[in-house]
Tab-separated table of C-alpha atoms and ligand atoms in Angstrom:
chain	number	residue	atom	x	y	z
O	1	MET	CA	-4.859	14.876	23.855
O	2	SER	CA	-5.441	12.483	21.696
O	3	LYS	CA	-3.877	12.233	17.218
O	4	ASN	CA	-4.874	10.976	14.400
O	5	VAL	CA	-2.117	9.979	12.054
O	6	VAL	CA	-1.824	9.256	8.694
O	7	VAL	CA	0.950	6.808	7.208
O	8	LEU	CA	0.909	5.648	3.939
O	9	GLY	CA	3.848	5.084	0.673
O	10	ILE	CA	5.386	7.755	-1.079
O	11	GLN	CA	7.054	5.560	-3.737
O	12	TRP	CA	5.671	2.906	-5.867
O	13	GLY	CA	4.527	0.512	-2.398
O	14	ASP	CA	5.821	-1.947	-0.050
O	15	GLU	CA	8.032	0.603	1.673
O	16	GLY	CA	7.806	-0.728	5.112
O	17	LYS	CA	4.659	0.643	5.494
O	18	GLY	CA	3.406	-2.937	7.668
O	19	LYS	CA	5.925	-3.062	10.044
O	20	ILE	CA	5.327	1.203	10.590
O	21	VAL	CA	2.096	0.386	11.326
O	22	ASP	CA	2.292	-2.032	13.721
O	23	LEU	CA	5.311	-0.425	15.958
O	24	LEU	CA	3.106	3.110	16.399
O	25	THR	CA	-0.096	1.357	17.484
O	26	ASP	CA	1.166	0.908	21.332
O	27	ARG	CA	-0.364	3.903	21.495
O	28	CYS	CA	-3.289	3.423	20.015
O	29	ARG	CA	-7.051	2.317	20.093
O	30	ALA	CA	-7.697	1.924	16.403
O	31	VAL	CA	-6.158	1.568	13.140
O	32	VAL	CA	-8.111	2.268	10.054
O	33	ARG	CA	-7.420	1.227	6.388
O	34	PHE	CA	-9.040	3.223	3.829
O	35	GLN	CA	-8.288	1.913	0.363
O	36	GLY	CA	-7.015	-0.530	-1.763
O	37	GLY	CA	-8.105	-4.478	-1.160
O	38	HIS	CA	-6.149	-6.915	-0.877
O	39	ASN	CA	-3.744	-5.790	-3.237
O	40	ALA	CA	-1.658	-5.230	-0.513
O	41	GLY	CA	1.135	-7.026	1.218
O	42	HIS	CA	1.778	-5.844	4.668
O	43	THR	CA	4.628	-7.644	6.642
O	44	LEU	CA	5.093	-7.267	10.342
O	45	VAL	CA	8.276	-9.765	11.808
O	46	ILE	CA	8.193	-9.704	15.795
O	47	ASP	CA	10.831	-11.601	17.158
O	48	GLY	CA	11.233	-13.431	14.254
O	49	GLU	CA	7.911	-14.635	13.491
O	50	LYS	CA	6.407	-12.931	10.210
O	51	THR	CA	2.734	-12.238	9.356
O	52	VAL	CA	1.386	-11.119	5.554
O	53	LEU	CA	-1.057	-9.116	6.120
O	54	HIS	CA	-3.510	-7.999	2.865
O	55	LEU	CA	-6.768	-6.305	4.213
O	56	VAL	CA	-6.771	-6.060	7.565
O	57	PRO	CA	-5.131	-3.946	9.267
O	58	SER	CA	-2.006	-3.973	10.409
O	59	GLY	CA	-2.526	-3.424	14.645
O	60	ILE	CA	-4.287	-6.374	14.739
O	61	LEU	CA	-1.434	-7.634	16.545
O	62	ARG	CA	-2.128	-5.572	19.918
O	63	PRO	CA	-4.677	-6.582	21.569
O	64	GLN	CA	-6.099	-3.334	22.460
O	65	VAL	CA	-6.208	-1.997	19.306
O	66	GLN	CA	-9.945	-1.914	17.298
O	67	CYS	CA	-9.162	-2.894	13.826
O	68	MET	CA	-11.745	-0.841	10.975
O	69	ILE	CA	-11.762	-1.952	7.365
O	70	GLY	CA	-13.110	1.933	5.505
O	71	ASN	CA	-15.441	2.439	3.298
O	72	GLY	CA	-12.925	2.924	0.084
O	73	VAL	CA	-11.293	-0.499	0.819
O	74	VAL	CA	-13.045	-2.628	-1.911
O	75	VAL	CA	-13.323	-6.463	0.310
O	76	ALA	CA	-12.900	-9.666	-1.530
O	77	PRO	CA	-14.501	-11.847	1.189
O	78	ASP	CA	-12.873	-15.113	0.566
O	79	ALA	CA	-9.600	-13.608	0.968
O	80	LEU	CA	-10.719	-11.896	3.786
O	81	ILE	CA	-12.516	-14.901	5.923
O	82	LYS	CA	-9.065	-16.843	4.875
O	83	GLU	CA	-7.138	-14.399	6.316
O	84	LEU	CA	-8.981	-14.642	9.386
O	85	GLU	CA	-8.484	-17.978	9.533
O	86	ALA	CA	-4.558	-17.960	9.427
O	87	LEU	CA	-4.441	-15.540	11.765
O	88	GLU	CA	-6.804	-17.658	14.286
O	89	GLN	CA	-4.599	-20.038	13.142
O	90	ALA	CA	-2.123	-18.604	15.130
O	91	GLY	CA	-3.424	-17.585	18.184
O	92	GLU	CA	-5.227	-14.146	17.562
O	93	SER	CA	-8.944	-13.516	17.637
O	94	PRO	CA	-9.387	-11.319	14.896
O	95	ARG	CA	-13.289	-10.468	14.375
O	96	ARG	CA	-14.268	-9.612	17.366
O	97	ARG	CA	-11.854	-6.806	16.901
O	98	LEU	CA	-12.565	-6.281	13.351
O	99	THR	CA	-15.406	-3.574	11.915
O	100	ILE	CA	-16.011	-3.421	8.254
O	101	SER	CA	-17.994	-0.698	7.287
O	102	PRO	CA	-20.861	-2.219	4.885
O	103	ASN	CA	-20.624	0.295	2.044
O	104	CYS	CA	-17.285	-1.752	0.961
O	105	PRO	CA	-17.721	-2.232	-2.462
O	106	VAL	CA	-17.365	-6.526	-2.978
O	107	ILE	CA	-15.481	-8.571	-5.536
O	108	LEU	CA	-16.502	-10.954	-6.796
O	109	PRO	CA	-14.766	-13.634	-8.279
O	110	SER	CA	-16.070	-11.988	-12.026
O	111	HIS	CA	-14.618	-8.975	-10.916
O	112	VAL	CA	-10.594	-10.927	-11.052
O	113	ALA	CA	-11.553	-12.354	-13.762
O	114	LEU	CA	-11.952	-9.559	-15.482
O	115	ASP	CA	-8.621	-8.163	-14.551
O	116	GLN	CA	-6.821	-11.482	-15.979
O	117	ALA	CA	-8.068	-11.480	-18.710
O	118	ARG	CA	-7.756	-7.281	-19.023
O	119	GLU	CA	-4.120	-8.101	-18.746
O	120	ARG	CA	-3.556	-11.018	-20.696
O	121	ALA	CA	-5.409	-8.729	-23.555
O	122	ARG	CA	-2.979	-6.146	-22.989
O	123	GLY	CA	-0.487	-8.085	-23.758
O	124	SER	CA	3.343	-6.538	-23.752
O	125	LYS	CA	0.940	-3.782	-22.619
O	126	ALA	CA	0.079	-5.145	-19.502
O	127	ILE	CA	-0.089	-3.168	-16.333
O	128	GLY	CA	1.198	-6.011	-14.440
O	129	THR	CA	-1.658	-6.043	-12.088
O	130	THR	CA	-1.948	-7.850	-9.164
O	131	GLY	CA	-4.873	-10.160	-10.365
O	132	ARG	CA	-6.984	-9.830	-7.738
O	133	GLY	CA	-9.718	-7.735	-9.159
O	134	ILE	CA	-8.939	-4.661	-7.570
O	135	GLY	CA	-9.923	-2.340	-10.672
O	136	PRO	CA	-13.167	-4.186	-11.803
O	137	ALA	CA	-13.948	-3.870	-8.757
O	138	TYR	CA	-13.888	-0.089	-8.332
O	139	GLU	CA	-15.206	0.971	-11.932
O	140	ASP	CA	-18.440	-0.946	-10.572
O	141	LYS	CA	-18.392	0.999	-7.833
O	142	VAL	CA	-17.875	3.952	-9.850
O	143	ALA	CA	-19.814	3.596	-11.961
O	144	ARG	CA	-22.942	2.473	-9.391
O	145	ARG	CA	-23.715	-0.946	-9.975
O	146	GLY	CA	-21.188	-2.643	-7.645
O	147	ILE	CA	-22.919	-4.523	-5.201
O	148	ARG	CA	-22.487	-3.281	-1.368
O	149	ILE	CA	-20.066	-5.398	1.461
O	150	GLY	CA	-24.026	-4.757	3.712
O	151	GLU	CA	-26.039	-5.896	1.424
O	152	LEU	CA	-25.011	-9.057	2.016
O	153	SER	CA	-27.581	-9.956	5.115
O	154	GLU	CA	-30.530	-9.717	2.336
O	155	PRO	CA	-28.959	-12.398	-0.321
O	156	GLU	CA	-32.363	-12.735	-1.456
O	157	LEU	CA	-32.107	-8.707	-3.246
O	158	CYS	CA	-28.656	-9.087	-2.983
O	159	LYS	CA	-29.036	-12.170	-5.893
O	160	GLU	CA	-30.998	-10.540	-7.838
O	161	ARG	CA	-28.256	-7.520	-8.162
O	162	ILE	CA	-25.549	-10.460	-8.417
O	163	GLN	CA	-27.704	-11.455	-11.350
O	164	GLU	CA	-27.801	-8.552	-13.111
O	165	LEU	CA	-23.572	-7.653	-12.516
O	166	LEU	CA	-22.624	-10.470	-13.577
O	167	ASP	CA	-24.923	-10.894	-17.002
O	168	TYR	CA	-23.090	-7.739	-17.727
O	169	HIS	CA	-19.174	-8.857	-16.714
O	170	ASN	CA	-20.015	-12.630	-18.592
O	171	PHE	CA	-21.165	-10.535	-21.639
O	172	LEU	CA	-17.940	-8.644	-21.229
O	173	LEU	CA	-16.059	-12.103	-20.016
O	174	GLU	CA	-17.200	-14.320	-23.066
O	175	ARG	CA	-17.947	-11.483	-26.304
O	176	ARG	CA	-15.210	-9.177	-25.598
O	177	PHE	CA	-12.246	-11.703	-24.392
O	178	GLY	CA	-13.455	-14.904	-25.406
O	179	GLU	CA	-12.670	-15.704	-21.948
O	180	PRO	CA	-15.142	-18.928	-19.663
O	181	ALA	CA	-18.122	-16.787	-18.373
O	182	THR	CA	-18.374	-16.917	-13.900
O	183	ASP	CA	-21.104	-19.520	-12.839
O	184	PRO	CA	-23.666	-17.552	-10.529
O	185	GLU	CA	-24.869	-20.697	-9.075
O	186	SER	CA	-21.337	-20.772	-7.681
O	187	VAL	CA	-21.920	-17.314	-6.865
O	188	PHE	CA	-24.787	-17.977	-4.954
O	189	GLU	CA	-23.615	-20.662	-3.298
O	190	ALA	CA	-20.477	-18.372	-1.865
O	191	VAL	CA	-22.821	-15.430	-0.920
O	192	GLU	CA	-24.569	-17.252	1.607
O	193	ARG	CA	-21.366	-18.802	2.841
O	194	TRP	CA	-19.515	-14.467	3.176
O	195	ALA	CA	-23.069	-13.899	5.031
O	196	SER	CA	-22.916	-15.592	7.646
O	197	GLU	CA	-18.947	-15.425	8.132
O	198	ILE	CA	-18.770	-11.398	7.295
O	199	GLN	CA	-22.170	-9.559	9.348
O	200	PRO	CA	-20.891	-10.354	12.872
O	201	MET	CA	-17.878	-8.200	11.906
O	202	LEU	CA	-20.108	-5.366	10.259
O	203	GLY	CA	-20.595	-1.580	11.911
O	204	ASP	CA	-20.783	2.124	11.406
O	205	VAL	CA	-17.108	3.240	10.556
O	206	VAL	CA	-17.928	6.747	11.366
O	207	THR	CA	-19.671	6.408	14.289
O	208	ALA	CA	-17.076	3.895	16.196
O	209	LEU	CA	-14.704	6.615	14.597
O	210	GLY	CA	-16.469	9.788	16.573
O	211	ALA	CA	-16.858	7.441	19.502
O	212	ILE	CA	-13.178	6.895	20.137
O	213	ALA	CA	-12.437	10.736	19.172
O	214	GLY	CA	-15.072	11.631	22.106
O	215	ALA	CA	-12.806	9.077	24.561
O	216	SER	CA	-9.596	10.522	23.356
O	217	GLY	CA	-8.594	7.917	21.499
O	218	ASN	CA	-6.014	8.085	19.360
O	219	VAL	CA	-5.897	6.825	15.355
O	220	LEU	CA	-3.639	5.364	12.802
O	221	PHE	CA	-4.885	5.451	9.620
O	222	GLU	CA	-3.059	2.785	7.302
O	223	GLY	CA	-2.233	4.009	3.807
O	224	ALA	CA	-1.721	0.174	1.350
O	225	GLN	CA	0.128	0.795	-2.063
O	226	GLY	CA	1.971	4.040	-2.320
O	227	THR	CA	1.391	7.437	-4.058
O	228	LEU	CA	2.833	7.090	-7.110
O	229	LEU	CA	0.322	4.027	-7.578
O	230	ASP	CA	-2.310	7.070	-7.147
O	231	ILE	CA	-5.571	6.391	-9.805
O	232	ASP	CA	-5.400	10.152	-10.173
O	233	GLN	CA	-1.295	11.693	-9.323
O	234	GLY	CA	-0.014	8.051	-10.371
O	235	THR	CA	2.386	7.298	-13.388
O	236	TYR	CA	-0.827	6.742	-15.079
O	237	PRO	CA	-2.105	4.472	-16.772
O	238	PHE	CA	0.493	2.214	-14.921
O	239	VAL	CA	-1.504	2.612	-11.093
O	240	THR	CA	-3.873	0.977	-9.059
O	241	SER	CA	-7.905	1.665	-8.692
O	242	SER	CA	-7.356	4.067	-5.985
O	243	ASN	CA	-6.622	7.361	-4.409
O	244	THR	CA	-3.671	6.372	-1.941
O	245	THR	CA	-2.958	10.113	-1.221
O	246	ALA	CA	-3.925	11.278	2.128
O	247	GLY	CA	-6.901	13.093	0.655
O	248	ALA	CA	-7.991	9.356	0.946
O	249	ALA	CA	-7.932	8.997	4.414
O	250	ALA	CA	-10.641	11.205	4.925
O	251	CYS	CA	-13.329	9.857	2.197
O	252	GLY	CA	-12.020	6.161	2.597
O	253	SER	CA	-12.699	6.054	6.354
O	254	GLY	CA	-15.748	8.917	6.887
O	255	VAL	CA	-13.617	11.449	9.112
O	256	GLY	CA	-13.364	14.728	7.749
O	257	PRO	CA	-9.711	16.315	6.266
O	258	LEU	CA	-9.327	18.754	9.630
O	259	VAL	CA	-8.948	15.746	12.418
O	260	PHE	CA	-4.880	14.546	11.102
O	261	ASP	CA	-2.190	15.858	12.635
O	262	ASP	CA	-0.059	14.200	11.459
O	263	VAL	CA	1.175	12.773	8.014
O	264	VAL	CA	3.988	10.246	8.070
O	265	GLY	CA	5.432	9.171	4.544
O	266	VAL	CA	7.316	5.812	4.688
O	267	VAL	CA	10.095	5.464	2.007
O	268	LYS	CA	12.885	2.804	1.593
O	269	ALA	CA	16.539	4.032	1.469
O	270	TYR	CA	16.522	3.272	-1.784
O	271	THR	CA	13.405	2.516	-4.510
O	272	THR	CA	11.507	-0.523	-5.768
O	273	ARG	CA	8.804	-0.769	-7.974
O	274	VAL	CA	6.912	-4.191	-8.889
O	275	GLY	CA	4.311	-4.491	-12.206
O	276	GLY	CA	5.012	-2.134	-15.422
O	277	GLY	CA	5.489	1.533	-16.003
O	278	PRO	CA	8.165	4.084	-15.700
O	279	PHE	CA	11.258	4.015	-12.922
O	280	PRO	CA	13.850	6.657	-13.872
O	281	THR	CA	16.111	5.154	-11.554
O	282	GLU	CA	16.014	1.664	-11.854
O	283	LEU	CA	19.304	0.236	-11.732
O	284	HIS	CA	20.023	-3.569	-14.244
O	285	ASP	CA	23.158	-3.624	-13.074
O	286	GLY	CA	24.877	-5.637	-10.009
O	287	ILE	CA	24.344	-3.037	-7.795
O	288	GLY	CA	20.092	-3.408	-8.618
O	289	ALA	CA	20.328	-7.320	-7.915
O	290	ARG	CA	22.284	-6.568	-4.472
O	291	LEU	CA	19.490	-4.720	-3.536
O	292	ALA	CA	17.263	-7.224	-4.723
O	293	GLU	CA	18.755	-10.200	-2.653
O	294	ARG	CA	19.340	-7.400	0.254
O	295	GLY	CA	16.538	-6.932	1.106
O	296	HIS	CA	14.097	-9.941	-0.244
O	297	GLU	CA	12.317	-7.407	-2.446
O	298	PHE	CA	10.225	-9.959	-3.458
O	299	GLY	CA	5.848	-9.082	-3.605
O	300	ALA	CA	4.144	-10.028	-0.284
O	301	THR	CA	1.232	-10.900	-2.579
O	302	THR	CA	1.979	-12.217	-5.302
O	303	GLY	CA	5.851	-12.784	-5.246
O	304	ARG	CA	7.184	-11.563	-8.053
O	305	PRO	CA	10.109	-10.087	-7.882
O	306	ARG	CA	10.235	-6.027	-7.440
O	307	ARG	CA	12.420	-3.801	-10.064
O	308	CYS	CA	15.021	-1.932	-7.883
O	309	GLY	CA	17.260	1.534	-8.412
O	310	TRP	CA	18.251	4.537	-6.385
O	311	PHE	CA	16.708	7.088	-4.484
O	312	ASP	CA	13.921	9.221	-6.674
O	313	ALA	CA	14.426	12.581	-4.702
O	314	VAL	CA	12.096	14.414	-7.878
O	315	LEU	CA	9.439	11.910	-7.300
O	316	THR	CA	9.213	11.703	-3.360
O	317	GLN	CA	9.416	15.417	-3.139
O	318	ARG	CA	6.495	15.463	-5.295
O	319	ALA	CA	5.020	13.105	-3.252
O	320	CYS	CA	5.469	14.585	0.572
O	321	GLN	CA	3.314	18.150	-1.455
O	322	LEU	CA	0.576	15.833	-2.531
O	323	ASN	CA	0.179	14.313	1.028
O	324	SER	CA	1.584	16.717	2.986
O	325	VAL	CA	4.553	14.471	4.857
O	326	SER	CA	4.959	16.043	7.857
O	327	SER	CA	7.367	13.284	9.126
O	328	LEU	CA	9.553	10.952	6.832
O	329	CYS	CA	10.383	7.251	8.072
O	330	VAL	CA	13.301	6.082	5.882
O	331	THR	CA	13.124	2.162	6.046
O	332	LYS	CA	15.621	-0.472	4.897
O	333	LEU	CA	18.741	1.601	5.644
O	334	ASP	CA	20.460	-2.075	6.259
O	335	VAL	CA	20.148	-3.124	2.733
O	336	LEU	CA	22.333	0.082	1.187
O	337	ASP	CA	25.472	-1.736	3.800
O	338	GLY	CA	28.310	-1.762	2.000
O	339	VAL	CA	27.872	-0.237	-1.448
O	340	SER	CA	30.535	2.124	-1.807
O	341	GLU	CA	28.915	5.264	-3.641
O	342	LEU	CA	25.514	5.757	-3.214
O	343	ALA	CA	23.809	7.809	-5.866
O	344	ILE	CA	20.278	9.940	-5.461
O	345	CYS	CA	18.344	11.176	-8.219
O	346	VAL	CA	18.113	15.278	-7.680
O	347	GLY	CA	16.694	16.242	-11.403
O	348	TYR	CA	15.608	14.550	-14.790
O	349	ARG	CA	16.779	15.541	-18.162
O	350	LEU	CA	15.139	15.100	-21.316
O	351	GLY	CA	16.605	16.040	-24.533
O	352	GLY	CA	19.744	17.550	-23.250
O	353	THR	CA	17.551	19.668	-21.429
O	354	VAL	CA	17.191	19.254	-17.702
O	355	LEU	CA	13.330	19.796	-16.966
O	356	ASP	CA	11.751	22.328	-14.139
O	357	GLU	CA	8.759	20.092	-13.879
O	358	LEU	CA	7.887	17.043	-13.502
O	359	PRO	CA	6.116	15.437	-16.260
O	360	TRP	CA	2.863	14.386	-16.010
O	361	ASP	CA	2.499	11.623	-18.608
O	362	ALA	CA	4.110	7.907	-18.238
O	363	ARG	CA	5.174	8.696	-21.423
O	364	ALA	CA	7.170	10.978	-20.863
O	365	LEU	CA	8.766	9.441	-17.501
O	366	GLU	CA	10.182	6.825	-19.381
O	367	LYS	CA	11.743	8.904	-21.225
O	368	VAL	CA	14.186	11.197	-18.835
O	369	GLU	CA	17.354	11.031	-18.297
O	370	PRO	CA	17.913	10.941	-14.197
O	371	VAL	CA	20.556	13.423	-12.893
O	372	TYR	CA	22.527	12.114	-10.096
O	373	GLU	CA	24.265	13.528	-7.251
O	374	THR	CA	26.520	11.152	-5.590
O	375	LEU	CA	27.172	9.875	-1.382
O	376	PRO	CA	29.684	8.343	-0.157
O	377	GLY	CA	28.635	4.903	1.151
O	378	TRP	CA	29.191	3.536	4.481
O	379	GLN	CA	30.763	-0.142	5.133
O	380	GLN	CA	29.683	-1.380	8.512
O	381	SER	CA	26.680	-3.126	9.448
O	382	THR	CA	23.578	-1.120	10.039
O	383	GLU	CA	21.466	-4.282	10.544
O	384	GLY	CA	19.156	-3.917	13.426
O	385	ILE	CA	20.957	-1.096	14.841
O	386	GLN	CA	18.610	0.753	17.393
O	387	THR	CA	20.331	4.175	17.846
O	388	VAL	CA	21.250	7.054	15.703
O	389	LYS	CA	24.382	7.611	17.468
O	390	LYS	CA	25.764	4.193	16.671
O	391	LEU	CA	24.791	4.869	13.386
O	392	PRO	CA	28.153	5.158	10.408
O	393	ASP	CA	28.560	9.122	10.033
O	394	LYS	CA	27.997	8.020	6.127
O	395	ALA	CA	25.130	6.883	6.833
O	396	ARG	CA	24.049	9.819	8.630
O	397	ARG	CA	25.276	12.329	6.288
O	398	TYR	CA	23.000	10.121	3.873
O	399	LEU	CA	19.347	10.661	6.122
O	400	ASP	CA	20.605	14.288	6.391
O	401	ARG	CA	20.733	14.674	2.394
O	402	LEU	CA	17.127	12.752	2.400
O	403	SER	CA	15.917	15.103	4.770
O	404	GLU	CA	17.176	18.157	2.877
O	405	LEU	CA	16.087	17.493	-0.398
O	406	LEU	CA	12.578	16.659	0.736
O	407	GLN	CA	12.405	19.260	3.335
O	408	VAL	CA	10.461	16.819	6.193
O	409	PRO	CA	12.556	15.672	8.652
O	410	VAL	CA	13.515	12.220	9.249
O	411	GLU	CA	11.568	11.126	12.163
O	412	ILE	CA	11.494	7.461	12.348
O	413	ILE	CA	14.661	4.914	10.895
O	414	SER	CA	14.296	1.480	10.316
O	415	THR	CA	17.293	-1.151	10.275
O	416	GLY	CA	15.778	-4.569	9.673
O	417	PRO	CA	12.307	-6.120	9.238
O	418	ASP	CA	11.600	-6.686	13.547
O	419	ARG	CA	9.706	-4.445	15.356
O	420	ASN	CA	12.461	-3.977	17.161
O	421	ALA	CA	14.923	-2.824	14.866
O	422	THR	CA	13.726	0.977	14.492
O	423	MET	CA	14.023	4.201	15.619
O	424	VAL	CA	12.131	6.700	16.619
O	425	LEU	CA	12.835	10.527	17.130
O	426	ARG	CA	9.755	11.291	17.195
O	427	ASP	CA	6.688	9.663	17.953
O	428	PRO	CA	3.844	11.045	15.790
O	429	PHE	CA	1.271	10.090	18.754
O	430	ALA	CA	3.811	11.686	21.850
O	431	PRO	CA	1.512	13.929	23.385
K	1	GDP	P1	4.220	-2.727	3.087
K	1	GDP	O1	3.351	-3.186	2.290
K	1	GDP	O2	4.853	-1.159	3.204
K	1	GDP	O3	3.825	-2.957	4.312
K	1	GDP	O4	5.916	-3.040	3.106
K	1	GDP	P2	6.531	-4.264	2.689
K	1	GDP	O5	5.944	-5.818	3.798
K	1	GDP	O6	5.216	-5.387	0.978
K	1	GDP	O7	7.476	-5.088	2.075
K	1	GDP	C1	8.849	-4.763	2.715
K	1	GDP	C2	9.444	-5.862	3.537
K	1	GDP	O8	10.146	-5.209	3.673
K	1	GDP	C3	9.236	-6.694	4.234
K	1	GDP	O9	9.423	-7.956	3.862
K	1	GDP	C4	9.742	-6.146	5.239
K	1	GDP	O10	9.767	-7.211	6.145
K	1	GDP	C5	10.701	-5.809	4.790
K	1	GDP	N1	11.399	-4.239	6.006
K	1	GDP	C6	10.660	-3.486	6.380
K	1	GDP	N2	11.890	-2.718	6.781
K	1	GDP	C7	12.758	-3.253	6.411
K	1	GDP	C8	14.290	-2.930	7.563
K	1	GDP	O11	14.219	-1.806	7.897
K	1	GDP	N3	15.128	-3.737	6.855
K	1	GDP	C9	15.122	-4.728	6.228
K	1	GDP	N4	16.143	-5.515	5.472
K	1	GDP	N5	14.060	-5.413	5.852
K	1	GDP	C10	12.800	-4.217	5.857
K	2	IMO	P1	1.277	-2.553	-0.912
K	2	IMO	O1	0.432	-2.225	-0.423
K	2	IMO	C1	3.282	-2.375	-4.274
K	2	IMO	C2	0.471	-2.636	-8.629
K	2	IMO	C3	0.837	-3.622	-8.607
K	2	IMO	C4	0.324	-3.135	-10.104
K	2	IMO	C5	-0.148	-1.747	-9.815
K	2	IMO	C6	-1.471	-2.356	-10.271
K	2	IMO	O2	1.708	-3.757	-0.282
K	2	IMO	O3	2.607	-1.926	-0.741
K	2	IMO	P2	-3.735	-3.567	-8.903
K	2	IMO	O4	-3.913	-4.995	-8.808
K	2	IMO	O5	-3.599	-2.927	-8.025
K	2	IMO	O6	-4.823	-3.512	-10.175
K	2	IMO	O7	-2.124	-3.088	-9.638
K	2	IMO	O8	-0.247	-1.538	-8.474
K	2	IMO	N1	0.978	-2.449	-6.934
K	2	IMO	C7	1.586	-3.131	-5.913
K	2	IMO	N2	2.741	-2.560	-5.732
K	2	IMO	N3	2.776	-2.475	-2.974
K	2	IMO	C8	0.885	-3.135	-3.421
K	2	IMO	O9	0.389	-2.632	-2.386
K	2	IMO	C9	0.455	-2.904	-4.852
K	2	IMO	N4	-1.038	-3.442	-4.987
K	2	IMO	C10	-0.269	-2.779	-6.512
K	2	IMO	O10	2.289	-4.760	-8.897
K	2	IMO	O11	1.477	-2.536	-10.962
K	3	MG	MG1	3.411	-4.725	-0.029
């Protein structure tokens, strides 16, 4: 029996989704990205060799896997081409295994300029976006003035629509933000190139997924960002501009919501966040610095240092509910090795009272104080461990407690960046 499985992050991104997607695609016919864009940075390490993917699905290093970019993804053609060329230089042939929905909105250079101009204008209130034009591209999609990637196949028609859009963007750039305009000629030149490079990869993702379902093939739906960055349910306005939750896997790829058999919530054994916004369990002390150092917590896309803190069971519990998480994958357990005492946030206090409801507003979340319970840490190394029996008792106790708090079984455990440094207690694709 074939299975459809969603793999997504249930914190603020960078949970290790790329590693887990690559691992699980062993048994898959296809991997589909359904939201976000090249703001994502998904790291795969195979036999010590590292590959960072931004737009290309994390199944690309498995020769039998068809990779698809669904309609919910915003595509920056130059970034995609650069990524494909890097893969080609590494000896892969990604183009013939990649299908891009013609419905994907295009990120133009003026979207990038607007994203960065807005961030500068926000000053100390900046969101800390990746500056890749993601937000402005989604805005134009919703406003029904965006360019879809399928339109590039008709350059003349497309140029007329791009000119209109650039007039609007340049009005904002020059008059609202006092920034330089984007030159239409440079965009038109690029369009010709984009069209010839991208046209061969365009295809109807809905039909392709239907065919795989008909042939009983397994499909993995790969989330980007994380649940707490969801435009509706995240820590608004410090969020990304797409729905990052499981429902988006259906509308961002073109399948119905009944197709999913499992939702794997990937979660770090602690918490990190890049960019601005509330982070109740953030650590500003030596332990935070230690997690950042041991976990190499620098953004895979922008290289920015990630903020680090204790595991937050309040927010991740909510994330499990929002996504119908059926299985947990805990990553970076090894990073906690040697910490003498581990804290887990199990509640929030505001103005002296323990809250029984999660604040919906980022401003309130800024003010909460975490209520912690503590567990003893383990002093042995868990790095690279591949069998649960070899884990220190205290590490097992920590994982059991996470599972108990989130009321979801921990079924995958990761103890290092490499594909092999993993324990799979239940493979969601197992028949
Ligand atoms: P993604 O965006 O969710 O795919 O995650 P990123 O690739 O941005 O960040 C995760 C980082 O942690 C990458 O550098 C991975 O190689 C690394 N990583 C993944 N799992 C583990 C693990 O279990 N232990 C350690 N030490 N590193 C890990
Ligand atoms: P992966 O898929 C972590 C964050 C940015 C910023 C906010 C909005 O690798 O987990 P955007 O450029 O999307 O408008 O930025 O979202 N952000 C991420 N943080 N991992 C990511 O992707 C992210 N993609 C966006 O730092 O706070
Ligand atoms: Mg990442």
